[in-house]
Short mmCIF file of N, CA and C in Angstrom, two decimals:
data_model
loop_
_atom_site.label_atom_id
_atom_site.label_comp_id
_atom_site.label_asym_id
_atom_site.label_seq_id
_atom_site.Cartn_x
_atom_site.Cartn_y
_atom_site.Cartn_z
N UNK Q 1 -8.08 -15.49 -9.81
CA UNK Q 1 -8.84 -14.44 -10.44
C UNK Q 1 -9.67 -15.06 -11.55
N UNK Q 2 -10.80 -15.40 -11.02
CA UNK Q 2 -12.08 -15.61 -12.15
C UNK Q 2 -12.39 -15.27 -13.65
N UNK Q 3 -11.73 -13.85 -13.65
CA UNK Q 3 -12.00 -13.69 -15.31
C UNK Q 3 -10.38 -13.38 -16.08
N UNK Q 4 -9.61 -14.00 -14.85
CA UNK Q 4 -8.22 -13.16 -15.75
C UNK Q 4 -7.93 -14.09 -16.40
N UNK Q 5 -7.53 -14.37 -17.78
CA UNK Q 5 -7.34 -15.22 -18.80
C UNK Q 5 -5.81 -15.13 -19.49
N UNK Q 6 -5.29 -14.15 -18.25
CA UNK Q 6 -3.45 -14.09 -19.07
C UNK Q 6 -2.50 -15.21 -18.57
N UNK Q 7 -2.00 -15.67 -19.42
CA UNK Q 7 -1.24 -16.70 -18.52
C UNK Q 7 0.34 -16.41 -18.99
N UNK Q 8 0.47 -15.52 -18.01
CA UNK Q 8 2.52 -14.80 -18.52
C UNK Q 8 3.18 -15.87 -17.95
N UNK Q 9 4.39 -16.19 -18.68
CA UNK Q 9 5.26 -16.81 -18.63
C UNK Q 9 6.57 -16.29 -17.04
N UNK Q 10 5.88 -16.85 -16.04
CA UNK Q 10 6.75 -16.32 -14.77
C UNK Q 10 7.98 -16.91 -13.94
N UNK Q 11 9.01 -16.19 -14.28
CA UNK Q 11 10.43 -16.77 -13.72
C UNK Q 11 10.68 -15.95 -12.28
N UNK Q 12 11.22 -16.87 -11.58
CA UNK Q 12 11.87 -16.43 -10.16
C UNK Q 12 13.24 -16.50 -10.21
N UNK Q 13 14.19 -15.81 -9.90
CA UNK Q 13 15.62 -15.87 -9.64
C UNK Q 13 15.48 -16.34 -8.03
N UNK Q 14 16.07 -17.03 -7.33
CA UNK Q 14 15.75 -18.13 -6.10
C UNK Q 14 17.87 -17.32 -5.82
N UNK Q 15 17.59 -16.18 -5.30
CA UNK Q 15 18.78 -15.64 -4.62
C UNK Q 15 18.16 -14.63 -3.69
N UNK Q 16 19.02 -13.98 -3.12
CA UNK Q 16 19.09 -13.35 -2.00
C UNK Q 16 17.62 -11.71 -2.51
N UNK Q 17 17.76 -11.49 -3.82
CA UNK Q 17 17.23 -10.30 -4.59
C UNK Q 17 15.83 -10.87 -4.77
N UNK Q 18 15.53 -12.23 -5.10
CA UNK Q 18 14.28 -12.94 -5.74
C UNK Q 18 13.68 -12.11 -6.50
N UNK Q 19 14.05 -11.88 -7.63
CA UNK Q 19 14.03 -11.21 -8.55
C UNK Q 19 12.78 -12.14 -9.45
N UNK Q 20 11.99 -11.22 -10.38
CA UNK Q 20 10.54 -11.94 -10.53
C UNK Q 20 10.79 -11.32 -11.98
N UNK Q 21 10.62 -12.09 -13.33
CA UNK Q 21 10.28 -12.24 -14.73
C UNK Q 21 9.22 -12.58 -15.04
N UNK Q 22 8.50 -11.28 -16.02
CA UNK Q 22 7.10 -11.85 -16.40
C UNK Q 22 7.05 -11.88 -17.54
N UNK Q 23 7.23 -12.75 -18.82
CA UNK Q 23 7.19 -12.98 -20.13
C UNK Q 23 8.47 -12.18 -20.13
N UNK Q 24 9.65 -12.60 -19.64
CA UNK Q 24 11.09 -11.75 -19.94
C UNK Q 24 11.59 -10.72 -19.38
N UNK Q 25 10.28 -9.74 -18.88
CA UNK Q 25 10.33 -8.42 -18.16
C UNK Q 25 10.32 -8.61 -16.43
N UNK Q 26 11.46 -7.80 -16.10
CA UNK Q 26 11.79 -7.45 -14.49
C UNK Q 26 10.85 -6.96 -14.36
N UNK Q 27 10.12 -7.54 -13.60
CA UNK Q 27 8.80 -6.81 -12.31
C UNK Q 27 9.63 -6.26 -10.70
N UNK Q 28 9.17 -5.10 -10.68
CA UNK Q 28 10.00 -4.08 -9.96
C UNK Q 28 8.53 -3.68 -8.90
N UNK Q 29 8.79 -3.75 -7.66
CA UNK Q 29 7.86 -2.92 -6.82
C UNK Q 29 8.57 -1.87 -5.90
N UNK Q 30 8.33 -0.75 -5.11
CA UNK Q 30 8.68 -0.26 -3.96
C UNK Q 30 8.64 -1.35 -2.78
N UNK Q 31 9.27 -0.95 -1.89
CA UNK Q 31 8.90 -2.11 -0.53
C UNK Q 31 8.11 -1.06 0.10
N UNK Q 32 7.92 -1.36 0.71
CA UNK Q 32 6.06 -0.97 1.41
C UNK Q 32 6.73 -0.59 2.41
N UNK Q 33 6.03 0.59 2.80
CA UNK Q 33 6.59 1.82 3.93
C UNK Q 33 5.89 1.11 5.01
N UNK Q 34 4.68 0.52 4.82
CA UNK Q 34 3.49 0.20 5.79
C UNK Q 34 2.77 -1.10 5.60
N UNK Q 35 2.86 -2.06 6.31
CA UNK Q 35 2.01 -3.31 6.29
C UNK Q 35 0.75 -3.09 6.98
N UNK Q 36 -0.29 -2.74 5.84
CA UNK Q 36 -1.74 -2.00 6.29
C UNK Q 36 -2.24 -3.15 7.22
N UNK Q 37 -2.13 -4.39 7.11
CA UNK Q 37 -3.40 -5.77 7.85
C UNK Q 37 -2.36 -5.88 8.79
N UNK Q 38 -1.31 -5.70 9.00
CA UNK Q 38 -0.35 -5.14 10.62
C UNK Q 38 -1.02 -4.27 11.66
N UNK Q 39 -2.27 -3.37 10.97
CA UNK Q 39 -2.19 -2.80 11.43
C UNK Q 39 -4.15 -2.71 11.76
N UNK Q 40 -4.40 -2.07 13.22
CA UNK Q 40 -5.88 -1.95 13.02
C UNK Q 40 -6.97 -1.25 11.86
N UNK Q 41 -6.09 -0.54 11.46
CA UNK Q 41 -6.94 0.45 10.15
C UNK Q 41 -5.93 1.13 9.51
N UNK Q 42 -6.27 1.10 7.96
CA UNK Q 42 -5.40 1.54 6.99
C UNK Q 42 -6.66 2.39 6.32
N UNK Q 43 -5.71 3.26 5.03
CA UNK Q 43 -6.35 3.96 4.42
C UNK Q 43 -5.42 3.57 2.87
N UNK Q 44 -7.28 3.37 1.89
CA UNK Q 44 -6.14 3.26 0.46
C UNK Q 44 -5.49 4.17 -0.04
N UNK Q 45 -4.87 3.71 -0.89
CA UNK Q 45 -3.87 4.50 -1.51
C UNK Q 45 -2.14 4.18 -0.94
N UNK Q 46 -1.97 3.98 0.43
CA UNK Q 46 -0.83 3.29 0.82
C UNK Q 46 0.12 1.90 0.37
N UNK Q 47 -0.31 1.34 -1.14
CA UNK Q 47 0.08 0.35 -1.00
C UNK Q 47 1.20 0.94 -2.58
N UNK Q 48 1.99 -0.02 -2.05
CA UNK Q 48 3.25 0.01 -3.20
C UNK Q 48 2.97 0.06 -4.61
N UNK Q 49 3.74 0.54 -5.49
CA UNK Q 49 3.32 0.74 -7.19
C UNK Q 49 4.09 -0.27 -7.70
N UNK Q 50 4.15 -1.16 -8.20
CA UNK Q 50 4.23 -1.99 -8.83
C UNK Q 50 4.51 -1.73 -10.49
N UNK Q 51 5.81 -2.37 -11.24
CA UNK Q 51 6.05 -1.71 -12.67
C UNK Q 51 6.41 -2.72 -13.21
N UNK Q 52 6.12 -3.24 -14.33
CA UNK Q 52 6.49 -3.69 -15.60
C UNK Q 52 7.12 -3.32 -16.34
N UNK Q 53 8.09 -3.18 -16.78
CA UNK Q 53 8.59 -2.57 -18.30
C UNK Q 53 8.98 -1.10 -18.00
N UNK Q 54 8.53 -0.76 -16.98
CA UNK Q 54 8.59 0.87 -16.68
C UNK Q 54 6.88 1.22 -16.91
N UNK Q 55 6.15 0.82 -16.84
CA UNK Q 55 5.19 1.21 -16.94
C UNK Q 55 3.99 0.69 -15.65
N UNK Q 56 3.59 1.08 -15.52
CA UNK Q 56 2.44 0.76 -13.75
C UNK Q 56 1.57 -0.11 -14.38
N UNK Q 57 1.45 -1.22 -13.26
CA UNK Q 57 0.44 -2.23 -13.47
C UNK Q 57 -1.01 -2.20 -12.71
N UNK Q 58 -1.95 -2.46 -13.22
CA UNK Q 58 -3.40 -2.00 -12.55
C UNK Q 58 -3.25 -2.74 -11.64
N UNK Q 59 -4.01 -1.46 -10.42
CA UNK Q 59 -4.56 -2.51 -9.47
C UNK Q 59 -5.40 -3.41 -8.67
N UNK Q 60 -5.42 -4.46 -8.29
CA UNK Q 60 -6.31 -5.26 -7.74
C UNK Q 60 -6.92 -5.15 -6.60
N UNK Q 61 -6.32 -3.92 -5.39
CA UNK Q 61 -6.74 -3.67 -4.51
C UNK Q 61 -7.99 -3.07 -3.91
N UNK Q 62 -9.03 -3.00 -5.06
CA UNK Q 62 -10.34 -2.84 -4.61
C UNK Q 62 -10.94 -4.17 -4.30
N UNK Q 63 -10.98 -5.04 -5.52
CA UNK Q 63 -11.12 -6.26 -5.55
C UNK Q 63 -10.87 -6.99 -4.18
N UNK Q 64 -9.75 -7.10 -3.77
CA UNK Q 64 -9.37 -7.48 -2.17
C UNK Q 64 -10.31 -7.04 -1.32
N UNK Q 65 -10.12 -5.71 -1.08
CA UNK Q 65 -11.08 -4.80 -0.10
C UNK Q 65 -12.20 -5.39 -0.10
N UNK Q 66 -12.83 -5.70 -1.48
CA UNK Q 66 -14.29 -6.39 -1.69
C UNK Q 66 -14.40 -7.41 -0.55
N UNK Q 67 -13.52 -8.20 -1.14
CA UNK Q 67 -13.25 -10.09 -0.75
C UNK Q 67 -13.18 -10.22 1.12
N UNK Q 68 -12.18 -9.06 1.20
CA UNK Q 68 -11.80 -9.24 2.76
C UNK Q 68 -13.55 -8.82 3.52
N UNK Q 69 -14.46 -7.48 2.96
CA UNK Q 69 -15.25 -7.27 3.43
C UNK Q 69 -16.09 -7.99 3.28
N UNK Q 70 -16.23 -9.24 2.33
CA UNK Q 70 -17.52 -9.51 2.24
C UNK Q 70 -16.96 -11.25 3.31
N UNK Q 71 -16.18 -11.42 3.59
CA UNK Q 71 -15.82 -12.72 4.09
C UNK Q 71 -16.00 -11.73 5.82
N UNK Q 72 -15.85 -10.72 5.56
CA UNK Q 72 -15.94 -10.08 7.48
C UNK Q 72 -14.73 -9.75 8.01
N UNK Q 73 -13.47 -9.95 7.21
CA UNK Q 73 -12.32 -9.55 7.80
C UNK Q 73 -12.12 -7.99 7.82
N UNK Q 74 -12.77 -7.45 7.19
CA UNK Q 74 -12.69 -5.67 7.32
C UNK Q 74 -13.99 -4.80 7.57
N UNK Q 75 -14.50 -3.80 7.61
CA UNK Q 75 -15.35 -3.15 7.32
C UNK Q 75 -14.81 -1.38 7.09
N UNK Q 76 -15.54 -0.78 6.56
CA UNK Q 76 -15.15 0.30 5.62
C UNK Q 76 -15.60 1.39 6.66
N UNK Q 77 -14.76 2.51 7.27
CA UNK Q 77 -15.40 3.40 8.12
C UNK Q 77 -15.46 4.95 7.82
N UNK Q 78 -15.46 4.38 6.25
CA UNK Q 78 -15.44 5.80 5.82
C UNK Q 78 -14.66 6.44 4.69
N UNK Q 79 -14.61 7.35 3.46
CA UNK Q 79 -13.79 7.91 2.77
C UNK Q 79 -12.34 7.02 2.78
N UNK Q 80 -12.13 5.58 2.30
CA UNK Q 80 -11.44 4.82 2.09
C UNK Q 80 -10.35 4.39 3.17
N UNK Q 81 -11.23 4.63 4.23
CA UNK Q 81 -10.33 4.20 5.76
C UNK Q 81 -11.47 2.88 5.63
N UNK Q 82 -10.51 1.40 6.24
CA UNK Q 82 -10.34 0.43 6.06
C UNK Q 82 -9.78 -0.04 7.68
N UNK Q 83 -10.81 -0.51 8.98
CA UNK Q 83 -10.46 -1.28 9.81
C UNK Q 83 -10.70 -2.82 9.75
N UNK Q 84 -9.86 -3.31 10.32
CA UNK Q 84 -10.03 -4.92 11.14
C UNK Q 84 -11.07 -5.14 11.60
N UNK Q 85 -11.37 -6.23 11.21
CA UNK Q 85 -13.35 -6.28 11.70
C UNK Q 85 -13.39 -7.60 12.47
N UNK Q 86 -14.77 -7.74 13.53
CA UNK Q 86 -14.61 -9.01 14.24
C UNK Q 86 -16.22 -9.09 14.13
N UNK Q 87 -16.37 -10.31 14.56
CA UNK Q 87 -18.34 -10.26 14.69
C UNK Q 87 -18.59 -9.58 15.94
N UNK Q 88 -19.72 -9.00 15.49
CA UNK Q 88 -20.08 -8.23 17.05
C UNK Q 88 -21.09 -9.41 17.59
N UNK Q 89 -20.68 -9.25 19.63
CA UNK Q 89 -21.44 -10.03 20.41
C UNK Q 89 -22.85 -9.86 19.94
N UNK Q 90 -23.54 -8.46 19.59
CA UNK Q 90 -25.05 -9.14 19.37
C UNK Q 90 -25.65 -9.03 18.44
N UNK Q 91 -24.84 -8.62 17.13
CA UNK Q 91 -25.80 -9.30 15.82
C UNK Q 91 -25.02 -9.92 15.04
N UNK Q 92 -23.88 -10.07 15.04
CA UNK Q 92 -22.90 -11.43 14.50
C UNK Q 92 -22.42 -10.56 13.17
N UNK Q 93 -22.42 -9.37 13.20
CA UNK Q 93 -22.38 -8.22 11.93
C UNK Q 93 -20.92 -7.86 12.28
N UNK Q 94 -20.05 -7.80 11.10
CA UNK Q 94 -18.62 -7.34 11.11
C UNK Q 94 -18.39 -5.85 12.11
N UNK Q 95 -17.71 -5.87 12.99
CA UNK Q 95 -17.65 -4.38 13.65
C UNK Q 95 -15.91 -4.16 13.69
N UNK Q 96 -15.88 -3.07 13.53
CA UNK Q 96 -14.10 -2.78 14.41
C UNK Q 96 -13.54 -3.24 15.02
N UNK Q 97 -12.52 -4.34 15.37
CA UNK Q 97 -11.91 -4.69 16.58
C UNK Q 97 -11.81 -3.65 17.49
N UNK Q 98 -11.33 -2.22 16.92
CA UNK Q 98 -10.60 -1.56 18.12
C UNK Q 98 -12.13 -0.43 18.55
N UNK Q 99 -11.60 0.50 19.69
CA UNK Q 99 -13.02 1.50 19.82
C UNK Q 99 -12.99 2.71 18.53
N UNK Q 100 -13.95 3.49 18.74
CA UNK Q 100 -13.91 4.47 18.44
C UNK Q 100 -13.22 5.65 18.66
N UNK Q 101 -12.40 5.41 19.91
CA UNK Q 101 -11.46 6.20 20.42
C UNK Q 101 -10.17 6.25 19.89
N UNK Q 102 -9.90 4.54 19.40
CA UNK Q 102 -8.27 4.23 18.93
C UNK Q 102 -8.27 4.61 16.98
N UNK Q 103 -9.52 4.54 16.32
CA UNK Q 103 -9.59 4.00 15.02
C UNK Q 103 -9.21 5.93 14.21
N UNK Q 104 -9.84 6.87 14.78
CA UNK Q 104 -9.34 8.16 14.25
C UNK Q 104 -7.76 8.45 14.37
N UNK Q 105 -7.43 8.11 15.72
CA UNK Q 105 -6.03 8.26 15.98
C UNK Q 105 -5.14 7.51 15.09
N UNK Q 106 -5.45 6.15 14.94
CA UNK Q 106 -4.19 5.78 14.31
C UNK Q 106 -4.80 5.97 12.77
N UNK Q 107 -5.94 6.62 12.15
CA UNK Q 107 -5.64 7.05 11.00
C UNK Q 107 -5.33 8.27 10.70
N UNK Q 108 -5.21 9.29 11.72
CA UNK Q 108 -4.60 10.64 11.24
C UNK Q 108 -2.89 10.51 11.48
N UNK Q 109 -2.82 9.30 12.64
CA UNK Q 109 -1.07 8.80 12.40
C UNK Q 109 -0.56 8.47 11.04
N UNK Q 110 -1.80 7.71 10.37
CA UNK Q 110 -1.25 7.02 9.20
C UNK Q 110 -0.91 8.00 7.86
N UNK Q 111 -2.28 8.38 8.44
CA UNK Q 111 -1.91 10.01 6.85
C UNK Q 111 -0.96 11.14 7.39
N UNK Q 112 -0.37 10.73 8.69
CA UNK Q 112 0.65 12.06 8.54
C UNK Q 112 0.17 13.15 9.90
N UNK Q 113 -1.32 12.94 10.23
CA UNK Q 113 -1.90 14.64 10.53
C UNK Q 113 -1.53 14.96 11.70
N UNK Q 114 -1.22 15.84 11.86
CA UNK Q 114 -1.44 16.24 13.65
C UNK Q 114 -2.57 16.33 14.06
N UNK Q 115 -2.65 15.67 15.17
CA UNK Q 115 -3.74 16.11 16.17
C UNK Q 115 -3.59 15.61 17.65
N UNK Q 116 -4.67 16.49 19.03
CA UNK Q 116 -4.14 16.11 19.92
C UNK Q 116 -5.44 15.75 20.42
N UNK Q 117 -5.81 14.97 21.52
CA UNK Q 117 -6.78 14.69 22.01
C UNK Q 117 -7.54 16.60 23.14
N UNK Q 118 -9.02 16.30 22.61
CA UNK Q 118 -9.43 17.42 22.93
C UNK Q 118 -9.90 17.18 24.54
N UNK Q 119 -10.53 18.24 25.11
CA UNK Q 119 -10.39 18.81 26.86
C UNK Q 119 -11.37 17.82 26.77
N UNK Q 120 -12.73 17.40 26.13
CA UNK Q 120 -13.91 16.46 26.22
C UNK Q 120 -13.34 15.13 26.69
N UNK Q 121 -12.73 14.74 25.91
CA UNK Q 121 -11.88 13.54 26.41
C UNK Q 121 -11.79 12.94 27.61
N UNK Q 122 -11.78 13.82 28.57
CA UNK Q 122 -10.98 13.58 29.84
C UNK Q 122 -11.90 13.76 30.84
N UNK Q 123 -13.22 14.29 30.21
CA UNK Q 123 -14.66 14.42 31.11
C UNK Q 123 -15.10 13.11 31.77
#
């Protein structure tokens, strides 16, 4: 990180817990319900909260999003849905790995929604 200028004092406990000290303080996360880059398309907001002291640590995950999109590993398809990106055969421009058919589905899986494929579908 280019402008971060903190340099905390960071201990690992090297046991089964790997327990993480930052200037003295237990750094505590959730484990992650969902490994978003597991997956063809994620949506933010899914990623674990992270605490210090009891208190939430900012996050870096726009920053990423940036990095991954601008290197071509993602592209953005919308209201903070986030697919897997590949070069497309004819302008070498980041596109979706998956179709347009798979990328709604597995994000209304991801947020929860119901839905079923409509009668058009099958035309």
């Amino acid at each position: 990180m280019k402008l971060n200028t903190i340099t905390p004092a960071i201990h690992v406990v090297p046991t089964q817990t790997y327990e993480v000290f930052v200037d003295g303080q237990l750094l505590t996360c959730e484990p992650a319900q969902v490994l978003p880059m597991a997956q063809g398309i994620f949506v933010l907001g899914g990623w674990p909260s992270c605490k210090m002291g009891g208190r939430p640590l900012p996050s870096q995950s726009s920053r990423v999003l940036k990095q991954w999109m601008d290197n071509g590993k993602l592209v953005d398809v919308g209201s903070g849905t986030y697919a897997k990106a590949r070069p497309s055969s004819l302008s070498d421009q980041p596109v979706p790995r998956e179709t347009l058919e798979v990328l709604p589905a597995e994000a209304f899986d991801h947020l929860g929604l119901a839905w079923k494929l409509g009668a058009d579908a099958y035309k």
